Short mmCIF file of C-alpha atoms in Angstrom, two decimals:
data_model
loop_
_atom_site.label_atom_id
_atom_site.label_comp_id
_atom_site.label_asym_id
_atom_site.label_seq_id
_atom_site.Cartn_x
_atom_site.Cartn_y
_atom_site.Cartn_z
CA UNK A 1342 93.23 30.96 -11.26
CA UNK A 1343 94.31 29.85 -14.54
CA UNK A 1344 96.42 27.09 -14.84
CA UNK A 1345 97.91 25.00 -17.79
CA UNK A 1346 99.21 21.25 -18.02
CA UNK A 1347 101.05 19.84 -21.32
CA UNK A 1348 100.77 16.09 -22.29
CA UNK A 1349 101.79 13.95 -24.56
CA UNK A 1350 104.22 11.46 -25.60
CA UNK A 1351 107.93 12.24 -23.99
CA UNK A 1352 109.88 10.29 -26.94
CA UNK A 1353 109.17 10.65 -30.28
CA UNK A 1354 111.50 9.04 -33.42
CA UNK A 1355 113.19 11.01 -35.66
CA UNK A 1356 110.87 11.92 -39.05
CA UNK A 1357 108.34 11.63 -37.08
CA UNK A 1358 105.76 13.82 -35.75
CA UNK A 1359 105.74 15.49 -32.30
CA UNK A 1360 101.96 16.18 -30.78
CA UNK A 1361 101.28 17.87 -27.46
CA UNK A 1362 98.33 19.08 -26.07
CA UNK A 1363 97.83 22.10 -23.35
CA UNK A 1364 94.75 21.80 -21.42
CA UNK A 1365 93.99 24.97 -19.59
CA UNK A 1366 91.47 25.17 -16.49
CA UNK A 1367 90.39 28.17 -14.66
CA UNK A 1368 89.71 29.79 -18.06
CA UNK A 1369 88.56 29.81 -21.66
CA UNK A 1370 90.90 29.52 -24.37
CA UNK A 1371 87.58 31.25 -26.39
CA UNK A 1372 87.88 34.22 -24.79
CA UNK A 1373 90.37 36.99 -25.32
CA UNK A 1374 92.38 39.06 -25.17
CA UNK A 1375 94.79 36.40 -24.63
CA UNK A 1376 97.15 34.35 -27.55
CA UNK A 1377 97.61 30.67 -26.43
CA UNK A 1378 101.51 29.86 -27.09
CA UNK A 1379 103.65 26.85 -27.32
CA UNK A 1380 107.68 27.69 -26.44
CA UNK A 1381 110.61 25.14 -26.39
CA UNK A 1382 113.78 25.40 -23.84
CA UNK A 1383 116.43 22.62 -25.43
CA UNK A 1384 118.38 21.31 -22.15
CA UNK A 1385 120.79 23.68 -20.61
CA UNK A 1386 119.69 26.85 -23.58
CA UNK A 1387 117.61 29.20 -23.91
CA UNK A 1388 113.89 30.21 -24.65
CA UNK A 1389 112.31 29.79 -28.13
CA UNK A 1390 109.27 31.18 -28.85
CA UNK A 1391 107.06 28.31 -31.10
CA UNK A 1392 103.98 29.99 -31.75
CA UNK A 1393 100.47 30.59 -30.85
CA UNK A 1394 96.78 30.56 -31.45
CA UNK A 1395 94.25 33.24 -30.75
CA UNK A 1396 90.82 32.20 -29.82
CA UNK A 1397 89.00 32.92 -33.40
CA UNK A 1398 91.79 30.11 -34.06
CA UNK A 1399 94.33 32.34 -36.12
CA UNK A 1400 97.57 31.15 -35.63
CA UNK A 1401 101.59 32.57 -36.10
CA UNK A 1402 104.54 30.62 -36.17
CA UNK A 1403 108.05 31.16 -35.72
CA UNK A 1404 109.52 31.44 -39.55
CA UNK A 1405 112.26 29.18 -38.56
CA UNK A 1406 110.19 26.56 -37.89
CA UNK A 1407 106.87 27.18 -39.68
CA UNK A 1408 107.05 25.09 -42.79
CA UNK A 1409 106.82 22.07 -39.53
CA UNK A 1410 104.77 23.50 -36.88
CA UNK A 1411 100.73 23.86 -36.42
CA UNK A 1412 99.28 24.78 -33.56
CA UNK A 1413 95.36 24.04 -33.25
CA UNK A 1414 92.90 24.76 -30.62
CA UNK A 1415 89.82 22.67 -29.11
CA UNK A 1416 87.37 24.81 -27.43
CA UNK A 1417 85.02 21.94 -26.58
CA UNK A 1418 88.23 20.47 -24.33
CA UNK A 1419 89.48 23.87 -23.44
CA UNK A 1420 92.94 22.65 -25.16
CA UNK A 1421 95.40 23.86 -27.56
CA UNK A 1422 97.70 21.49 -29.13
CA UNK A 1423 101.00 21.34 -31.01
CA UNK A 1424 101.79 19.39 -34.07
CA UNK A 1425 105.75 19.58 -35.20
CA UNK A 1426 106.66 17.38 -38.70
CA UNK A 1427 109.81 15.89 -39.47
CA UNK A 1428 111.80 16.09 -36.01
CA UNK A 1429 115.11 15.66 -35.40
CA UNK A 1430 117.24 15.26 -32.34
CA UNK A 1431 117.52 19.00 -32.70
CA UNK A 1432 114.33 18.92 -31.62
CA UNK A 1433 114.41 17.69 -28.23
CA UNK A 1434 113.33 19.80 -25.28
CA UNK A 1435 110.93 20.95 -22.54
CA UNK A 1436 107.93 22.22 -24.33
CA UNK A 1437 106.08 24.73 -22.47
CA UNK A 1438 102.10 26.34 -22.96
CA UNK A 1439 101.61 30.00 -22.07
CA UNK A 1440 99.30 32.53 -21.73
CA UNK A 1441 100.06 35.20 -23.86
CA UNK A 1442 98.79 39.24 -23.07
CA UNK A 1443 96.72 39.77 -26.82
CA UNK A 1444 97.97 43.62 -25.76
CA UNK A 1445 101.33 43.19 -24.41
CA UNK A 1446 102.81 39.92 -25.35
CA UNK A 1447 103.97 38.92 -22.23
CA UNK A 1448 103.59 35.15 -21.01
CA UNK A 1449 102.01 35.44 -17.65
CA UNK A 1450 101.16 32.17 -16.99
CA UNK A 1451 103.22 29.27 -17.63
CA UNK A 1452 102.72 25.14 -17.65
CA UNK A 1453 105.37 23.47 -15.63
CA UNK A 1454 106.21 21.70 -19.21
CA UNK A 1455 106.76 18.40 -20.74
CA UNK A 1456 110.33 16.43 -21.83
CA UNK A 1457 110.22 15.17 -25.48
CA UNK A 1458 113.03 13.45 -26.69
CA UNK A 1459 113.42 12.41 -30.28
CA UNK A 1460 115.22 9.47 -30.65
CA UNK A 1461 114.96 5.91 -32.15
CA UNK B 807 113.85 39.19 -36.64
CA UNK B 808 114.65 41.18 -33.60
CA UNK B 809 117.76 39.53 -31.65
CA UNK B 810 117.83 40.44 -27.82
CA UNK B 811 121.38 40.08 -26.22
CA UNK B 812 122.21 40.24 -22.30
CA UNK B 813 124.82 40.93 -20.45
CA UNK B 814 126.44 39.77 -18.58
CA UNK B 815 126.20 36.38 -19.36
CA UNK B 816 126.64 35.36 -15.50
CA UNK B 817 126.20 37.87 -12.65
CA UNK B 818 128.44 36.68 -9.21
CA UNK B 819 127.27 38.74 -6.29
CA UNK B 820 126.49 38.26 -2.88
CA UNK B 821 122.90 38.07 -1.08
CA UNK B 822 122.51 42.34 -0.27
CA UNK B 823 123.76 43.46 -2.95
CA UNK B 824 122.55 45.00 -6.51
CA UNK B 825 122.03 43.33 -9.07
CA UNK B 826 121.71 44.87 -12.76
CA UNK B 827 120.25 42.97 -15.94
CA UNK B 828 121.18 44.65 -19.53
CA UNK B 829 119.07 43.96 -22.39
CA UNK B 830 119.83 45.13 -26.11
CA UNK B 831 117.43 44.65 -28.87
CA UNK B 832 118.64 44.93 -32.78
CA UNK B 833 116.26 47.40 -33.32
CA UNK B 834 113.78 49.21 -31.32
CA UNK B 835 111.44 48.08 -29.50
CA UNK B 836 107.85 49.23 -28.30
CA UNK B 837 108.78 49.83 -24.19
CA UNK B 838 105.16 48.21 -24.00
CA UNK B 839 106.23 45.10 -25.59
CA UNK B 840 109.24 43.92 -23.49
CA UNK B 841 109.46 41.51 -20.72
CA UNK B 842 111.37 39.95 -17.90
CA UNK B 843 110.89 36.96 -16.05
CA UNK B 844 112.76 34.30 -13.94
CA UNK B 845 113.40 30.46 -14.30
CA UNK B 846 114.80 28.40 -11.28
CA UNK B 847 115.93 24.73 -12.28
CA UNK B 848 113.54 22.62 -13.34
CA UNK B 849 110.82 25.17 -13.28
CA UNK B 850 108.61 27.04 -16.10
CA UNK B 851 109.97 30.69 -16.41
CA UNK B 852 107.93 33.44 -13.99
CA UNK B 853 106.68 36.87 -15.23
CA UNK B 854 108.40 39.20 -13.14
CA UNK B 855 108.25 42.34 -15.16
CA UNK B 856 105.94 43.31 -18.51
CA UNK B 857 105.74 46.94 -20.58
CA UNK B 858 109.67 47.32 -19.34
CA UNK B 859 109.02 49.04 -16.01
CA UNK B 860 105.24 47.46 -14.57
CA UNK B 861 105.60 44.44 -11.64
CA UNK B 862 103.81 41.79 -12.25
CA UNK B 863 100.99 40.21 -9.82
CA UNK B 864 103.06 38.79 -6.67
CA UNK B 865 106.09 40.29 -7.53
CA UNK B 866 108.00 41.92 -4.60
CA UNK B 867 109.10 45.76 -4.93
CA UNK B 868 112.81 44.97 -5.08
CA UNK B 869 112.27 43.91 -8.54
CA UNK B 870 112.19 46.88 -11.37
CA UNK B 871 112.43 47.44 -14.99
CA UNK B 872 113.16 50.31 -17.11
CA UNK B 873 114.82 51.64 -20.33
CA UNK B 874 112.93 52.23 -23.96
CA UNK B 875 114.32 51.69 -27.72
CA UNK B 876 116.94 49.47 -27.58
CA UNK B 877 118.17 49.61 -23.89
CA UNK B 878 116.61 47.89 -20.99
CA UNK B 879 117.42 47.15 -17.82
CA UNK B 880 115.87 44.86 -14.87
CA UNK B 881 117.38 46.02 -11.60
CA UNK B 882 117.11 43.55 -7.88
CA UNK B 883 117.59 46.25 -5.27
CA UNK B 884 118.96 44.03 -2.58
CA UNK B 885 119.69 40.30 -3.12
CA UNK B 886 117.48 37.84 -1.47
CA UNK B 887 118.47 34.29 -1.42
CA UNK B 888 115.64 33.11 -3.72
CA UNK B 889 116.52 35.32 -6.17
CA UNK B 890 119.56 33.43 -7.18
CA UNK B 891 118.45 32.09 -11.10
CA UNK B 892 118.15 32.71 -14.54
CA UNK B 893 116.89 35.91 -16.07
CA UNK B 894 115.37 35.86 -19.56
CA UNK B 895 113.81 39.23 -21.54
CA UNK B 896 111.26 38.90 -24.35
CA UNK B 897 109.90 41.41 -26.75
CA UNK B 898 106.68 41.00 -28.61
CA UNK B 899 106.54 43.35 -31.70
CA UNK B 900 104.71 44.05 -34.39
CA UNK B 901 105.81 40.73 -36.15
CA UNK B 902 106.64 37.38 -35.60
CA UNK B 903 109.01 35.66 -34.26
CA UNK B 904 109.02 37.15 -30.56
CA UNK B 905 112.27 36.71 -29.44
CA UNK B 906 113.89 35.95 -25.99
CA UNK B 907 117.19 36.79 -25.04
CA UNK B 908 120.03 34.19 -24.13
CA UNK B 909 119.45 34.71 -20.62
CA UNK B 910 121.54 35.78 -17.77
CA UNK B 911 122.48 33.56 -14.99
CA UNK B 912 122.70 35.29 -11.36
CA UNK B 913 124.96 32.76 -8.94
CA UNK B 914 125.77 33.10 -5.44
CA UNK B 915 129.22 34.73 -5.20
#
């Protein structure tokens, strides 16, 4: 079955820029009808939805955060990744990849999710 | 931006009993584009329920969903142990952003 795994760096400094990557296995990101999605859960709150990718590579964003955000995808690594400018401590939380239904919206399968702190 | 609120914001009841989820959207919302799912601690949230009312895959029968517009409800029939968590909804509409609600926590009375 499908399965996803985020990676990347779990502490990031403020201004800086936060990347993670979501490598998915037991399926191509290339093929639909599925939107590839990046959601953030700061510690003890709730969900907040990022954005995603579709696999012709258009992408939406969250307005609140989209003058910061780009989400990209790799089809030769079967990845997606996430690229957020400027962070602040505001910023810090478990960052989670999804599947997302292309008809539906709903996330049906989740990674387990990655800790990024931003602090110096 | 469509803002999902739930209520109550912590559910106390007792393994057997019912358990009832209420989540209000700002404006309507497509029935086929809401969703419920679960997070434990320390664990990615679980699809439990998508298009309001359809389980999904793995998802025992106790669990339903239901309501249209602005008015939906997720519904436990009789508490099991494991079912003691978080409960999130999530609509994905015609536009960007797709919103979650604040969540509902259901704790062991």
């Amino acid at each position: 079955q499908v399965q996803l795994q985020e990676s990347g760096p779990g502490l990031v400094k403020p201004s800086q820029t936060l990347s993670l990557t979501c490598t998915v296995s037991g399926g191509s990101i290339s093929s639909g009808p599925y939107y590839w999605s990046w959601i953030r859960q700061p510690a003890g709150k709730g969900l907040e939805w990022i954005g995603h990718i579709y696999s012709s590579g258009s992408a939406n964003y969250n307005p609140s955060l989209k003058s910061r955000v780009t989400i990209s995808g790799d089809t030769s690594k079967n990845q997606f990744s996430l690229k957020l400018t400027s962070v602040t401590a505001a910023d810090t939380a478990v960052f989670y990849c999804a599947r997302v239904s292309y008809h539906y919206g709903y996330m049906d399968v989740w990674g387990k999710g990655t800790t990024v702190t931003v602090s110096s | 931006e469509i803002v999902l609120t739930q209520s109550p914001g912590t559910l106390s009841l007792s393994p057997g009993e019912r358990a009832t989820f209420s989540c209000r959207a700002s404006q309507s919302v497509s029935s086929s584009y809401l969703a419920w799912y679960q997070q434990k601690p320390g664990q990615a949230p679980r699809l439990l329920i998508y298009g309001a009312s359809s389980r999904a895959t793995g998802i025992p029968d106790r669990f339903s969903g239901d309501g249209s517009g602005t008015d939906f409800t997720l519904t436990i029939s009789r508490l099991e142990p494991e079912d003691f968590a978080v409960y999130y909804c999530q609509q994905f509409g015609s536009s960007p952003p797709y919103t979650f609600g604040q969540g509902t926590k259901l704790e062991i009375k």
